[in-house]
Structure formats: structure tokens, C-alpha cells
PDB file of N, CA and C in Angstrom:
ATOM      1  N   ALA A   5     -25.801 -10.140 -13.320  1.00 85.00           N
ATOM      2  CA  ALA A   5     -24.722 -10.375 -14.263  1.00 85.00           C
ATOM      3  C   ALA A   5     -23.998  -9.071 -14.602  1.00 85.00           C
ATOM      4  N   ARG A   6     -24.734  -7.953 -14.544  1.00 88.00           N
ATOM      5  CA  ARG A   6     -24.132  -6.659 -14.869  1.00 88.00           C
ATOM      6  C   ARG A   6     -22.991  -6.333 -13.908  1.00 88.00           C
ATOM      7  N   TRP A   7     -23.230  -6.564 -12.617  1.00 92.00           N
ATOM      8  CA  TRP A   7     -22.206  -6.221 -11.634  1.00 92.00           C
ATOM      9  C   TRP A   7     -21.050  -7.211 -11.664  1.00 92.00           C
ATOM     10  N   MET A   8     -21.321  -8.454 -12.024  1.00 94.00           N
ATOM     11  CA  MET A   8     -20.241  -9.423 -12.172  1.00 94.00           C
ATOM     12  C   MET A   8     -19.296  -8.975 -13.285  1.00 94.00           C
ATOM     13  N   MET A   9     -19.869  -8.535 -14.401  1.00 94.00           N
ATOM     14  CA  MET A   9     -19.039  -8.053 -15.508  1.00 94.00           C
ATOM     15  C   MET A   9     -18.245  -6.820 -15.080  1.00 94.00           C
ATOM     16  N   TYR A  10     -18.899  -5.924 -14.325  1.00 94.00           N
ATOM     17  CA  TYR A  10     -18.207  -4.724 -13.857  1.00 94.00           C
ATOM     18  C   TYR A  10     -17.020  -5.099 -12.980  1.00 94.00           C
ATOM     19  N   TRP A  11     -17.240  -5.991 -12.004  1.00 96.00           N
ATOM     20  CA  TRP A  11     -16.163  -6.305 -11.063  1.00 96.00           C
ATOM     21  C   TRP A  11     -15.025  -7.064 -11.732  1.00 96.00           C
ATOM     22  N   VAL A  12     -15.318  -7.884 -12.716  1.00 96.00           N
ATOM     23  CA  VAL A  12     -14.252  -8.553 -13.467  1.00 96.00           C
ATOM     24  C   VAL A  12     -13.430  -7.510 -14.222  1.00 96.00           C
ATOM     25  N   CYS A  13     -14.115  -6.591 -14.898  1.00 96.00           N
ATOM     26  CA  CYS A  13     -13.415  -5.520 -15.632  1.00 96.00           C
ATOM     27  C   CYS A  13     -12.621  -4.637 -14.678  1.00 96.00           C
ATOM     28  N   PHE A  14     -13.228  -4.287 -13.565  1.00 96.00           N
ATOM     29  CA  PHE A  14     -12.547  -3.416 -12.605  1.00 96.00           C
ATOM     30  C   PHE A  14     -11.336  -4.118 -11.990  1.00 96.00           C
ATOM     31  N   GLY A  15     -11.451  -5.409 -11.714  1.00 96.00           N
ATOM     32  CA  GLY A  15     -10.321  -6.161 -11.174  1.00 96.00           C
ATOM     33  C   GLY A  15      -9.151  -6.200 -12.139  1.00 96.00           C
ATOM     34  N   ILE A  16      -9.438  -6.433 -13.405  1.00 96.00           N
ATOM     35  CA  ILE A  16      -8.376  -6.440 -14.414  1.00 96.00           C
ATOM     36  C   ILE A  16      -7.786  -5.043 -14.561  1.00 96.00           C
ATOM     37  N   PHE A  17      -8.656  -4.035 -14.551  1.00 96.00           N
ATOM     38  CA  PHE A  17      -8.185  -2.652 -14.617  1.00 96.00           C
ATOM     39  C   PHE A  17      -7.273  -2.335 -13.437  1.00 96.00           C
ATOM     40  N   SER A  18      -7.657  -2.756 -12.240  1.00 96.00           N
ATOM     41  CA  SER A  18      -6.853  -2.482 -11.045  1.00 96.00           C
ATOM     42  C   SER A  18      -5.496  -3.166 -11.113  1.00 96.00           C
ATOM     43  N   ALA A  19      -5.463  -4.389 -11.635  1.00 96.00           N
ATOM     44  CA  ALA A  19      -4.188  -5.096 -11.769  1.00 96.00           C
ATOM     45  C   ALA A  19      -3.278  -4.398 -12.777  1.00 96.00           C
ATOM     46  N   CYS A  20      -3.846  -3.922 -13.873  1.00 94.00           N
ATOM     47  CA  CYS A  20      -3.057  -3.220 -14.894  1.00 94.00           C
ATOM     48  C   CYS A  20      -2.668  -1.818 -14.441  1.00 94.00           C
ATOM     49  N   GLU A  21      -3.500  -1.235 -13.604  1.00 93.00           N
ATOM     50  CA  GLU A  21      -3.290   0.143 -13.154  1.00 93.00           C
ATOM     51  C   GLU A  21      -1.969   0.307 -12.407  1.00 93.00           C
ATOM     52  N   VAL A  22      -1.556  -0.711 -11.679  1.00 91.00           N
ATOM     53  CA  VAL A  22      -0.305  -0.641 -10.924  1.00 91.00           C
ATOM     54  C   VAL A  22       0.855  -0.319 -11.853  1.00 91.00           C
ATOM     55  N   PHE A  23       0.899  -0.989 -12.978  1.00 92.00           N
ATOM     56  CA  PHE A  23       2.001  -0.785 -13.918  1.00 92.00           C
ATOM     57  C   PHE A  23       1.802   0.465 -14.776  1.00 92.00           C
ATOM     58  N   SER A  24       0.573   0.707 -15.179  1.00 92.00           N
ATOM     59  CA  SER A  24       0.339   1.871 -16.035  1.00 92.00           C
ATOM     60  C   SER A  24       0.567   3.174 -15.275  1.00 92.00           C
ATOM     61  N   ASP A  25       0.295   3.199 -13.973  1.00 90.00           N
ATOM     62  CA  ASP A  25       0.571   4.402 -13.186  1.00 90.00           C
ATOM     63  C   ASP A  25       2.060   4.731 -13.201  1.00 90.00           C
ATOM     64  N   LEU A  26       2.880   3.695 -13.088  1.00 89.00           N
ATOM     65  CA  LEU A  26       4.326   3.919 -13.089  1.00 89.00           C
ATOM     66  C   LEU A  26       4.830   4.382 -14.452  1.00 89.00           C
ATOM     67  N   LEU A  27       4.275   3.792 -15.507  1.00 89.00           N
ATOM     68  CA  LEU A  27       4.766   4.092 -16.848  1.00 89.00           C
ATOM     69  C   LEU A  27       4.156   5.358 -17.447  1.00 89.00           C
ATOM     70  N   LEU A  28       2.861   5.578 -17.210  1.00 88.00           N
ATOM     71  CA  LEU A  28       2.162   6.656 -17.902  1.00 88.00           C
ATOM     72  C   LEU A  28       1.782   7.836 -17.011  1.00 88.00           C
ATOM     73  N   GLY A  29       1.696   7.600 -15.717  1.00 84.00           N
ATOM     74  CA  GLY A  29       1.163   8.605 -14.802  1.00 84.00           C
ATOM     75  C   GLY A  29       1.851   9.954 -14.877  1.00 84.00           C
ATOM     76  N   PHE A  30       3.150   9.955 -15.016  1.00 83.00           N
ATOM     77  CA  PHE A  30       3.893  11.215 -15.016  1.00 83.00           C
ATOM     78  C   PHE A  30       3.980  11.825 -16.415  1.00 83.00           C
ATOM     79  N   TRP A  31       4.032  10.986 -17.432  1.00 87.00           N
ATOM     80  CA  TRP A  31       4.316  11.467 -18.776  1.00 87.00           C
ATOM     81  C   TRP A  31       3.091  11.784 -19.610  1.00 87.00           C
ATOM     82  N   PHE A  32       1.956  11.243 -19.276  1.00 87.00           N
ATOM     83  CA  PHE A  32       0.768  11.375 -20.106  1.00 87.00           C
ATOM     84  C   PHE A  32      -0.164  12.424 -19.508  1.00 87.00           C
ATOM     85  N   PRO A  33      -0.403  13.550 -20.220  1.00 90.00           N
ATOM     86  CA  PRO A  33      -1.280  14.587 -19.656  1.00 90.00           C
ATOM     87  C   PRO A  33      -2.714  14.073 -19.497  1.00 90.00           C
ATOM     88  N   PHE A  34      -3.338  14.468 -18.428  1.00 93.00           N
ATOM     89  CA  PHE A  34      -4.722  14.094 -18.099  1.00 93.00           C
ATOM     90  C   PHE A  34      -4.901  12.587 -17.927  1.00 93.00           C
ATOM     91  N   TYR A  35      -3.842  11.907 -17.559  1.00 93.00           N
ATOM     92  CA  TYR A  35      -3.899  10.454 -17.366  1.00 93.00           C
ATOM     93  C   TYR A  35      -4.901  10.082 -16.272  1.00 93.00           C
ATOM     94  N   TYR A  36      -4.809  10.747 -15.136  1.00 92.00           N
ATOM     95  CA  TYR A  36      -5.688  10.409 -14.011  1.00 92.00           C
ATOM     96  C   TYR A  36      -7.143  10.781 -14.298  1.00 92.00           C
ATOM     97  N   GLU A  37      -7.347  11.850 -15.016  1.00 94.00           N
ATOM     98  CA  GLU A  37      -8.704  12.234 -15.399  1.00 94.00           C
ATOM     99  C   GLU A  37      -9.307  11.206 -16.356  1.00 94.00           C
ATOM    100  N   LEU A  38      -8.486  10.713 -17.272  1.00 94.00           N
ATOM    101  CA  LEU A  38      -8.956   9.682 -18.200  1.00 94.00           C
ATOM    102  C   LEU A  38      -9.269   8.372 -17.471  1.00 94.00           C
ATOM    103  N   LYS A  39      -8.491   8.074 -16.431  1.00 94.00           N
ATOM    104  CA  LYS A  39      -8.786   6.878 -15.635  1.00 94.00           C
ATOM    105  C   LYS A  39     -10.151   7.005 -14.963  1.00 94.00           C
ATOM    106  N   ILE A  40     -10.444   8.172 -14.422  1.00 95.00           N
ATOM    107  CA  ILE A  40     -11.741   8.399 -13.777  1.00 95.00           C
ATOM    108  C   ILE A  40     -12.867   8.263 -14.799  1.00 95.00           C
ATOM    109  N   LEU A  41     -12.683   8.849 -15.976  1.00 95.00           N
ATOM    110  CA  LEU A  41     -13.699   8.723 -17.024  1.00 95.00           C
ATOM    111  C   LEU A  41     -13.892   7.266 -17.443  1.00 95.00           C
ATOM    112  N   PHE A  42     -12.808   6.509 -17.497  1.00 95.00           N
ATOM    113  CA  PHE A  42     -12.905   5.095 -17.856  1.00 95.00           C
ATOM    114  C   PHE A  42     -13.709   4.322 -16.810  1.00 95.00           C
ATOM    115  N   ILE A  43     -13.449   4.577 -15.535  1.00 95.00           N
ATOM    116  CA  ILE A  43     -14.198   3.902 -14.466  1.00 95.00           C
ATOM    117  C   ILE A  43     -15.666   4.303 -14.511  1.00 95.00           C
ATOM    118  N   LEU A  44     -15.938   5.576 -14.751  1.00 95.00           N
ATOM    119  CA  LEU A  44     -17.333   6.011 -14.877  1.00 95.00           C
ATOM    120  C   LEU A  44     -18.009   5.338 -16.067  1.00 95.00           C
ATOM    121  N   TRP A  45     -17.289   5.175 -17.155  1.00 95.00           N
ATOM    122  CA  TRP A  45     -17.836   4.481 -18.317  1.00 95.00           C
ATOM    123  C   TRP A  45     -18.126   3.018 -17.984  1.00 95.00           C
ATOM    124  N   LEU A  46     -17.225   2.384 -17.210  1.00 94.00           N
ATOM    125  CA  LEU A  46     -17.449   0.993 -16.825  1.00 94.00           C
ATOM    126  C   LEU A  46     -18.717   0.836 -15.993  1.00 94.00           C
ATOM    127  N   VAL A  47     -18.913   1.737 -15.031  1.00 93.00           N
ATOM    128  CA  VAL A  47     -20.022   1.597 -14.087  1.00 93.00           C
ATOM    129  C   VAL A  47     -21.338   2.124 -14.649  1.00 93.00           C
ATOM    130  N   SER A  48     -21.267   2.954 -15.662  1.00 90.00           N
ATOM    131  CA  SER A  48     -22.461   3.589 -16.210  1.00 90.00           C
ATOM    132  C   SER A  48     -23.373   2.579 -16.903  1.00 90.00           C
ATOM    133  N   SER A  49     -24.661   2.660 -16.590  1.00 83.00           N
ATOM    134  CA  SER A  49     -25.619   1.802 -17.290  1.00 83.00           C
ATOM    135  C   SER A  49     -25.961   2.397 -18.659  1.00 83.00           C
ATOM    136  N   TYR A  50     -25.691   3.684 -18.839  1.00 85.00           N
ATOM    137  CA  TYR A  50     -25.963   4.340 -20.118  1.00 85.00           C
ATOM    138  C   TYR A  50     -25.004   3.847 -21.208  1.00 85.00           C
ATOM    139  N   GLY A  51     -23.723   3.781 -20.868  1.00 81.00           N
ATOM    140  CA  GLY A  51     -22.727   3.379 -21.865  1.00 81.00           C
ATOM    141  C   GLY A  51     -22.485   1.886 -21.925  1.00 81.00           C
ATOM    142  N   ASN A  52     -22.932   1.158 -20.908  1.00 89.00           N
ATOM    143  CA  ASN A  52     -22.701  -0.293 -20.839  1.00 89.00           C
ATOM    144  C   ASN A  52     -21.228  -0.640 -21.021  1.00 89.00           C
ATOM    145  N   GLY A  53     -20.350   0.151 -20.432  1.00 93.00           N
ATOM    146  CA  GLY A  53     -18.917  -0.041 -20.622  1.00 93.00           C
ATOM    147  C   GLY A  53     -18.421  -1.395 -20.175  1.00 93.00           C
ATOM    148  N   ALA A  54     -18.837  -1.808 -18.979  1.00 94.00           N
ATOM    149  CA  ALA A  54     -18.372  -3.096 -18.470  1.00 94.00           C
ATOM    150  C   ALA A  54     -18.881  -4.235 -19.345  1.00 94.00           C
ATOM    151  N   ARG A  55     -20.128  -4.130 -19.781  1.00 95.00           N
ATOM    152  CA  ARG A  55     -20.704  -5.185 -20.626  1.00 95.00           C
ATOM    153  C   ARG A  55     -19.960  -5.271 -21.958  1.00 95.00           C
ATOM    154  N   ILE A  56     -19.706  -4.126 -22.566  1.00 95.00           N
ATOM    155  CA  ILE A  56     -18.995  -4.095 -23.851  1.00 95.00           C
ATOM    156  C   ILE A  56     -17.591  -4.667 -23.695  1.00 95.00           C
ATOM    157  N   MET A  57     -16.881  -4.202 -22.664  1.00 95.00           N
ATOM    158  CA  MET A  57     -15.513  -4.657 -22.444  1.00 95.00           C
ATOM    159  C   MET A  57     -15.481  -6.154 -22.134  1.00 95.00           C
ATOM    160  N   TYR A  58     -16.420  -6.615 -21.311  1.00 96.00           N
ATOM    161  CA  TYR A  58     -16.447  -8.030 -20.938  1.00 96.00           C
ATOM    162  C   TYR A  58     -16.800  -8.908 -22.137  1.00 96.00           C
ATOM    163  N   LYS A  59     -17.866  -8.556 -22.843  1.00 96.00           N
ATOM    164  CA  LYS A  59     -18.351  -9.400 -23.943  1.00 96.00           C
ATOM    165  C   LYS A  59     -17.386  -9.446 -25.131  1.00 96.00           C
ATOM    166  N   HIS A  60     -16.706  -8.333 -25.408  1.00 97.00           N
ATOM    167  CA  HIS A  60     -15.887  -8.264 -26.623  1.00 97.00           C
ATOM    168  C   HIS A  60     -14.399  -8.493 -26.391  1.00 97.00           C
ATOM    169  N   ILE A  61     -13.933  -8.338 -25.159  1.00 96.00           N
ATOM    170  CA  ILE A  61     -12.496  -8.487 -24.907  1.00 96.00           C
ATOM    171  C   ILE A  61     -12.211  -9.604 -23.907  1.00 96.00           C
ATOM    172  N   ILE A  62     -12.788  -9.495 -22.714  1.00 96.00           N
ATOM    173  CA  ILE A  62     -12.412 -10.390 -21.617  1.00 96.00           C
ATOM    174  C   ILE A  62     -12.952 -11.804 -21.819  1.00 96.00           C
ATOM    175  N   HIS A  63     -14.244 -11.935 -22.088  1.00 96.00           N
ATOM    176  CA  HIS A  63     -14.844 -13.267 -22.232  1.00 96.00           C
ATOM    177  C   HIS A  63     -14.205 -14.082 -23.362  1.00 96.00           C
ATOM    178  N   PRO A  64     -13.970 -13.504 -24.537  1.00 97.00           N
ATOM    179  CA  PRO A  64     -13.286 -14.294 -25.579  1.00 97.00           C
ATOM    180  C   PRO A  64     -11.884 -14.758 -25.158  1.00 97.00           C
ATOM    181  N   GLU A  65     -11.173 -13.913 -24.408  1.00 96.00           N
ATOM    182  CA  GLU A  65      -9.840 -14.309 -23.937  1.00 96.00           C
ATOM    183  C   GLU A  65      -9.934 -15.426 -22.905  1.00 96.00           C
ATOM    184  N   PHE A  66     -10.939 -15.353 -22.030  1.00 94.00           N
ATOM    185  CA  PHE A  66     -11.159 -16.435 -21.069  1.00 94.00           C
ATOM    186  C   PHE A  66     -11.463 -17.742 -21.794  1.00 94.00           C
ATOM    187  N   GLU A  67     -12.289 -17.677 -22.819  1.00 96.00           N
ATOM    188  CA  GLU A  67     -12.638 -18.890 -23.568  1.00 96.00           C
ATOM    189  C   GLU A  67     -11.416 -19.497 -24.258  1.00 96.00           C
ATOM    190  N   LYS A  68     -10.539 -18.657 -24.802  1.00 97.00           N
ATOM    191  CA  LYS A  68      -9.327 -19.154 -25.457  1.00 97.00           C
ATOM    192  C   LYS A  68      -8.427 -19.890 -24.468  1.00 97.00           C
ATOM    193  N   ARG A  69      -8.397 -19.407 -23.239  1.00 97.00           N
ATOM    194  CA  ARG A  69      -7.470 -19.934 -22.241  1.00 97.00           C
ATOM    195  C   ARG A  69      -8.160 -20.803 -21.182  1.00 97.00           C
ATOM    196  N   GLU A  70      -9.349 -21.299 -21.488  1.00 97.00           N
ATOM    197  CA  GLU A  70     -10.140 -22.037 -20.503  1.00 97.00           C
ATOM    198  C   GLU A  70      -9.407 -23.264 -19.958  1.00 97.00           C
ATOM    199  N   GLU A  71      -8.768 -24.040 -20.820  1.00 97.00           N
ATOM    200  CA  GLU A  71      -8.069 -25.247 -20.368  1.00 97.00           C
ATOM    201  C   GLU A  71      -6.905 -24.896 -19.453  1.00 97.00           C
ATOM    202  N   VAL A  72      -6.152 -23.865 -19.804  1.00 97.00           N
ATOM    203  CA  VAL A  72      -5.020 -23.446 -18.976  1.00 97.00           C
ATOM    204  C   VAL A  72      -5.517 -22.952 -17.618  1.00 97.00           C
ATOM    205  N   ILE A  73      -6.586 -22.171 -17.623  1.00 96.00           N
ATOM    206  CA  ILE A  73      -7.153 -21.658 -16.376  1.00 96.00           C
ATOM    207  C   ILE A  73      -7.632 -22.811 -15.506  1.00 96.00           C
ATOM    208  N   ASP A  74      -8.309 -23.795 -16.112  1.00 97.00           N
ATOM    209  CA  ASP A  74      -8.779 -24.957 -15.356  1.00 97.00           C
ATOM    210  C   ASP A  74      -7.616 -25.734 -14.749  1.00 97.00           C
ATOM    211  N   THR A  75      -6.516 -25.849 -15.492  1.00 97.00           N
ATOM    212  CA  THR A  75      -5.329 -26.533 -14.974  1.00 97.00           C
ATOM    213  C   THR A  75      -4.763 -25.787 -13.775  1.00 97.00           C
ATOM    214  N   TYR A  76      -4.666 -24.456 -13.878  1.00 96.00           N
ATOM    215  CA  TYR A  76      -4.173 -23.662 -12.753  1.00 96.00           C
ATOM    216  C   TYR A  76      -5.083 -23.795 -11.534  1.00 96.00           C
ATOM    217  N   ILE A  77      -6.384 -23.808 -11.757  1.00 97.00           N
ATOM    218  CA  ILE A  77      -7.327 -23.947 -10.643  1.00 97.00           C
ATOM    219  C   ILE A  77      -7.159 -25.310  -9.977  1.00 97.00           C
ATOM    220  N   ALA A  78      -7.031 -26.368 -10.769  1.00 97.00           N
ATOM    221  CA  ALA A  78      -6.844 -27.712 -10.210  1.00 97.00           C
ATOM    222  C   ALA A  78      -5.543 -27.798  -9.422  1.00 97.00           C
ATOM    223  N   THR A  79      -4.476 -27.209  -9.962  1.00 97.00           N
ATOM    224  CA  THR A  79      -3.193 -27.204  -9.260  1.00 97.00           C
ATOM    225  C   THR A  79      -3.290 -26.425  -7.959  1.00 97.00           C
ATOM    226  N   ALA A  80      -3.931 -25.269  -8.004  1.00 97.00           N
ATOM    227  CA  ALA A  80      -4.094 -24.465  -6.788  1.00 97.00           C
ATOM    228  C   ALA A  80      -4.915 -25.216  -5.746  1.00 97.00           C
ATOM    229  N   LYS A  81      -5.916 -25.952  -6.198  1.00 97.00           N
ATOM    230  CA  LYS A  81      -6.738 -26.739  -5.273  1.00 97.00           C
ATOM    231  C   LYS A  81      -5.897 -27.818  -4.599  1.00 97.00           C
ATOM    232  N   GLU A  82      -5.097 -28.531  -5.388  1.00 97.00           N
ATOM    233  CA  GLU A  82      -4.236 -29.579  -4.828  1.00 97.00           C
ATOM    234  C   GLU A  82      -3.245 -28.998  -3.827  1.00 97.00           C
ATOM    235  N   ILE A  83      -2.615 -27.893  -4.192  1.00 97.00           N
ATOM    236  CA  ILE A  83      -1.649 -27.261  -3.295  1.00 97.00           C
ATOM    237  C   ILE A  83      -2.344 -26.766  -2.032  1.00 97.00           C
ATOM    238  N   GLY A  84      -3.521 -26.187  -2.191  1.00 97.00           N
ATOM    239  CA  GLY A  84      -4.267 -25.688  -1.038  1.00 97.00           C
ATOM    240  C   GLY A  84      -4.654 -26.795  -0.080  1.00 97.00           C
ATOM    241  N   VAL A  85      -5.144 -27.914  -0.614  1.00 97.00           N
ATOM    242  CA  VAL A  85      -5.545 -29.036   0.245  1.00 97.00           C
ATOM    243  C   VAL A  85      -4.329 -29.625   0.950  1.00 97.00           C
ATOM    244  N   SER A  86      -3.236 -29.832   0.225  1.00 97.00           N
ATOM    245  CA  SER A  86      -2.047 -30.412   0.862  1.00 97.00           C
ATOM    246  C   SER A  86      -1.453 -29.453   1.891  1.00 97.00           C
ATOM    247  N   SER A  87      -1.476 -28.155   1.613  1.00 97.00           N
ATOM    248  CA  SER A  87      -0.978 -27.178   2.585  1.00 97.00           C
ATOM    249  C   SER A  87      -1.852 -27.148   3.828  1.00 97.00           C
ATOM    250  N   ALA A  88      -3.160 -27.228   3.641  1.00 97.00           N
ATOM    251  CA  ALA A  88      -4.070 -27.242   4.787  1.00 97.00           C
ATOM    252  C   ALA A  88      -3.853 -28.491   5.631  1.00 97.00           C
ATOM    253  N   MET A  89      -3.680 -29.631   4.995  1.00 98.00           N
ATOM    254  CA  MET A  89      -3.438 -30.869   5.738  1.00 98.00           C
ATOM    255  C   MET A  89      -2.114 -30.805   6.489  1.00 98.00           C
ATOM    256  N   GLN A  90      -1.089 -30.262   5.863  1.00 98.00           N
ATOM    257  CA  GLN A  90       0.207 -30.122   6.518  1.00 98.00           C
ATOM    258  C   GLN A  90       0.092 -29.173   7.705  1.00 98.00           C
ATOM    259  N   PHE A  91      -0.633 -28.085   7.548  1.00 98.00           N
ATOM    260  CA  PHE A  91      -0.840 -27.135   8.635  1.00 98.00           C
ATOM    261  C   PHE A  91      -1.578 -27.795   9.795  1.00 98.00           C
ATOM    262  N   ILE A  92      -2.615 -28.578   9.489  1.00 98.00           N
ATOM    263  CA  ILE A  92      -3.380 -29.264  10.536  1.00 98.00           C
ATOM    264  C   ILE A  92      -2.489 -30.259  11.277  1.00 98.00           C
ATOM    265  N   ARG A  93      -1.641 -30.986  10.550  1.00 98.00           N
ATOM    266  CA  ARG A  93      -0.724 -31.925  11.208  1.00 98.00           C
ATOM    267  C   ARG A  93       0.232 -31.195  12.144  1.00 98.00           C
ATOM    268  N   LYS A  94       0.768 -30.046  11.696  1.00 98.00           N
ATOM    269  CA  LYS A  94       1.694 -29.292  12.545  1.00 98.00           C
ATOM    270  C   LYS A  94       0.990 -28.735  13.775  1.00 98.00           C
ATOM    271  N   VAL A  95      -0.210 -28.205  13.600  1.00 98.00           N
ATOM    272  CA  VAL A  95      -0.966 -27.666  14.734  1.00 98.00           C
ATOM    273  C   VAL A  95      -1.295 -28.779  15.717  1.00 98.00           C
ATOM    274  N   THR A  96      -1.672 -29.939  15.211  1.00 98.00           N
ATOM    275  CA  THR A  96      -1.981 -31.075  16.078  1.00 98.00           C
ATOM    276  C   THR A  96      -0.746 -31.507  16.857  1.00 98.00           C
ATOM    277  N   ALA A  97       0.409 -31.546  16.203  1.00 97.00           N
ATOM    278  CA  ALA A  97       1.646 -31.930  16.882  1.00 97.00           C
ATOM    279  C   ALA A  97       2.001 -30.928  17.975  1.00 97.00           C
ATOM    280  N   VAL A  98       1.878 -29.643  17.684  1.00 97.00           N
ATOM    281  CA  VAL A  98       2.174 -28.610  18.688  1.00 97.00           C
ATOM    282  C   VAL A  98       1.186 -28.707  19.845  1.00 97.00           C
ATOM    283  N   PHE A  99      -0.082 -28.927  19.532  1.00 97.00           N
ATOM    284  CA  PHE A  99      -1.103 -29.049  20.574  1.00 97.00           C
ATOM    285  C   PHE A  99      -0.824 -30.261  21.465  1.00 97.00           C
ATOM    286  N   ASN A 100      -0.491 -31.398  20.851  1.00 97.00           N
ATOM    287  CA  ASN A 100      -0.176 -32.600  21.633  1.00 97.00           C
ATOM    288  C   ASN A 100       1.036 -32.382  22.526  1.00 97.00           C
ATOM    289  N   LYS A 101       2.046 -31.723  21.991  1.00 97.00           N
ATOM    290  CA  LYS A 101       3.247 -31.438  22.773  1.00 97.00           C
ATOM    291  C   LYS A 101       2.910 -30.521  23.945  1.00 97.00           C
ATOM    292  N   ALA A 102       2.096 -29.506  23.701  1.00 96.00           N
ATOM    293  CA  ALA A 102       1.698 -28.584  24.769  1.00 96.00           C
ATOM    294  C   ALA A 102       0.869 -29.306  25.822  1.00 96.00           C
ATOM    295  N   MET A 103      -0.039 -30.165  25.407  1.00 96.00           N
ATOM    296  CA  MET A 103      -0.867 -30.915  26.363  1.00 96.00           C
ATOM    297  C   MET A 103      -0.012 -31.855  27.204  1.00 96.00           C
ATOM    298  N   ASN A 104       0.959 -32.516  26.577  1.00 95.00           N
ATOM    299  CA  ASN A 104       1.869 -33.378  27.337  1.00 95.00           C
ATOM    300  C   ASN A 104       2.654 -32.573  28.357  1.00 95.00           C
ATOM    301  N   HIS A 105       3.090 -31.388  27.957  1.00 95.00           N
ATOM    302  CA  HIS A 105       3.823 -30.520  28.878  1.00 95.00           C
ATOM    303  C   HIS A 105       2.929 -30.105  30.045  1.00 95.00           C
ATOM    304  N   VAL A 106       1.700 -29.736  29.769  1.00 94.00           N
ATOM    305  CA  VAL A 106       0.750 -29.345  30.820  1.00 94.00           C
ATOM    306  C   VAL A 106       0.480 -30.522  31.748  1.00 94.00           C
ATOM    307  N   LEU A 107       0.272 -31.703  31.195  1.00 93.00           N
ATOM    308  CA  LEU A 107       0.023 -32.887  32.026  1.00 93.00           C
ATOM    309  C   LEU A 107       1.229 -33.216  32.894  1.00 93.00           C
ATOM    310  N   ASN A 108       2.428 -33.069  32.351  1.00 92.00           N
ATOM    311  CA  ASN A 108       3.638 -33.295  33.147  1.00 92.00           C
ATOM    312  C   ASN A 108       3.735 -32.293  34.287  1.00 92.00           C
ATOM    313  N   LEU A 109       3.400 -31.026  34.013  1.00 91.00           N
ATOM    314  CA  LEU A 109       3.428 -30.011  35.070  1.00 91.00           C
ATOM    315  C   LEU A 109       2.386 -30.305  36.145  1.00 91.00           C
ATOM    316  N   VAL A 110       1.205 -30.701  35.727  1.00 91.00           N
ATOM    317  CA  VAL A 110       0.139 -31.011  36.688  1.00 91.00           C
ATOM    318  C   VAL A 110       0.540 -32.199  37.552  1.00 91.00           C
ATOM    319  N   SER A 111       1.080 -33.238  36.936  1.00 89.00           N
ATOM    320  CA  SER A 111       1.483 -34.413  37.723  1.00 89.00           C
ATOM    321  C   SER A 111       2.669 -34.082  38.626  1.00 89.00           C
ATOM    322  N   TYR A 112       3.556 -33.214  38.201  1.00 86.00           N
ATOM    323  CA  TYR A 112       4.706 -32.824  39.019  1.00 86.00           C
ATOM    324  C   TYR A 112       4.254 -32.052  40.254  1.00 86.00           C
ATOM    325  N   PHE A 113       3.332 -31.093  40.075  1.00 86.00           N
ATOM    326  CA  PHE A 113       2.894 -30.269  41.194  1.00 86.00           C
ATOM    327  C   PHE A 113       1.834 -30.948  42.058  1.00 86.00           C
ATOM    328  N   SER A 114       1.233 -32.010  41.591  1.00 80.00           N
ATOM    329  CA  SER A 114       0.211 -32.687  42.395  1.00 80.00           C
ATOM    330  C   SER A 114       0.831 -33.667  43.382  1.00 80.00           C
ATOM    331  N   LEU A 115       2.100 -33.954  43.222  1.00 67.00           N
ATOM    332  CA  LEU A 115       2.766 -34.873  44.151  1.00 67.00           C
ATOM    333  C   LEU A 115       3.046 -34.162  45.389  1.00 67.00           C
TER     334      LEU A 115
END
């Protein structure tokens, strides 16, 4: 569970880092050094950074938005299944067309 909390925290940090680098990277002294210290705090078993951040910030926010997250997951599942089925139908159609073409060539050259 410790590493799960770390990777969730690190993933959120990485997503936010893209924007914070653009906004703060040039203007804030020791910004990159502070980022390294933050990551070390997250991974450290001494400070329990990931556990503290997950238990007090991330998990409560997930609980508040659980229904919305579940709705997004269900929608993504529906879209994924329908996209996969559409892809399979297209691949099957292309394969059938190619096989018909090959059979026509074989019958043409076998005469």
C-alpha cells in the first residue's frame, strides 16, 4: 500500500509539474531543488510523505468525487468497448476484401 500511495502522489505531482515548470521554473529561486526535496520526502519512509499527502489530501478528494469518477470510468468503458468493436469490424472487412482479392488472383493465374 505504501508504494501505491507513492505512485498516486507522484503521478499527480508529474501532471502538475508540467504547468508549474512553465509558471514557476524561471521565476522562483531554488525551484528545481525544492522539487527534488519534495520527491525525496514522498519516497522517504522516514517522513512518510506519500502517506501523509495521500491520506490527508488525495484520498478525501477522491471520496468527494467518487460518483463523478465512477461515471467517467463507465463512460470510458462504453467508449472503449464500442471503439474496439468498430475496429474489429473494420479489420475484418479489410481482411475479407484482401482475401477475396487474393482468391481472385489465384483463380486468374490458375487458368
